[in-house]
């Protein structure tokens, strides 16, 4: 299977631009590209179902996982395990981009958004 970027329409999720490459496909994992403008954030959340793998493509993001704060830059990988509370934000003026993999695949009904 080949999925070309131009065939994936981005959508807005609270100021984040998301391209979900595997939406509506029967895959064991899901893959999305997320663009995070300067000053944007993903509120505190957690998954009942999936581990999340955030791979930095561009810029920097500040992640809070439980009480731990880490900086994700291009080339870095941040792993959020199922059930871990997390949030992230772009504290810079530059757009940050990450590749997000959910394993097993993303299921919105299994995501809990606290903020």
XYZ file of C-alpha atoms in Angstrom:
115
model
C 0.000 0.000 0.000
C 1.248 3.488 -0.858
C -0.294 6.662 0.559
C 0.895 9.918 -0.989
C 0.941 13.076 1.130
C -1.142 15.095 -1.346
C -3.961 12.544 -1.036
C -4.254 13.118 2.730
C -6.364 16.153 3.593
C -5.306 17.953 6.778
C -7.819 18.842 9.472
C -7.695 21.207 12.426
C -7.713 19.839 15.970
C -7.717 22.745 18.425
C -5.085 24.673 16.456
C -3.005 21.646 15.439
C -2.936 20.622 11.775
C -3.219 16.844 11.472
C -2.757 14.629 8.425
C -4.006 11.147 9.359
C -2.468 8.814 6.775
C -4.251 5.684 7.966
C -7.757 6.979 8.752
C -10.473 4.558 7.649
C -7.894 1.875 6.794
C -7.619 -1.513 8.444
C -4.097 -1.213 9.870
C -2.588 -2.493 13.111
C -1.002 0.925 13.785
C -1.933 4.426 12.696
C 0.331 7.177 11.387
C -0.251 10.941 11.369
C 1.805 14.059 10.725
C 1.063 16.903 13.144
C 2.036 20.553 12.596
C 2.092 22.594 15.799
C 2.243 26.377 15.280
C 4.198 28.550 17.686
C 2.250 28.946 20.929
C -0.129 26.030 20.214
C -0.637 23.181 22.643
C -2.237 19.767 23.076
C -4.107 19.659 26.366
C -3.666 16.979 29.018
C -4.896 13.616 27.716
C -4.331 9.868 27.825
C -5.257 6.741 25.880
C -7.154 3.703 27.104
C -5.955 1.767 24.042
C -2.704 2.854 22.427
C 0.938 3.572 23.006
C 1.989 6.772 21.194
C 5.315 7.358 19.469
C 6.095 11.009 18.661
C 9.074 11.435 16.316
C 10.350 15.005 15.926
C 10.578 16.175 12.312
C 11.052 19.938 12.726
C 11.246 22.489 15.528
C 10.825 21.732 19.228
C 7.986 20.699 21.534
C 7.870 20.610 25.320
C 6.167 17.416 26.581
C 4.887 16.846 30.100
C 4.418 13.141 30.867
C 3.090 12.763 34.380
C 5.485 15.008 36.336
C 8.366 14.668 33.840
C 9.080 17.529 31.411
C 11.116 16.715 28.285
C 12.026 18.642 25.145
C 11.478 16.931 21.782
C 13.588 18.180 18.859
C 14.020 16.974 15.269
C 15.337 13.410 15.313
C 14.140 12.694 18.880
C 11.518 10.105 19.855
C 9.066 10.502 22.750
C 7.114 7.405 23.818
C 3.838 7.819 25.703
C 2.596 4.505 27.045
C -1.065 3.592 27.256
C -2.568 5.224 30.348
C 0.179 7.848 30.793
C -1.169 11.378 31.193
C 0.607 13.815 28.886
C 0.427 17.184 27.184
C 2.694 19.155 24.891
C 3.193 22.679 23.658
C 5.267 24.671 21.230
C 6.869 27.449 23.267
C 8.719 28.848 20.238
C 7.595 30.967 17.278
C 8.653 28.295 14.749
C 6.222 25.636 13.517
C 7.051 22.215 14.956
C 6.223 18.985 13.120
C 6.028 15.456 14.488
C 5.185 12.050 13.130
C 2.780 10.241 15.471
C 2.320 6.474 15.483
C -0.426 4.837 17.585
C -0.104 1.116 18.354
C -2.654 -0.369 18.209
C -4.268 2.052 15.764
C -5.984 5.280 16.830
C -9.561 5.042 18.121
C -11.022 8.398 19.182
C -13.506 6.708 21.535
C -10.534 5.373 23.545
C -8.833 8.773 23.979
C -9.495 10.801 27.142
C -9.044 14.593 26.965
C -8.826 16.226 30.386
C -8.226 19.858 29.357
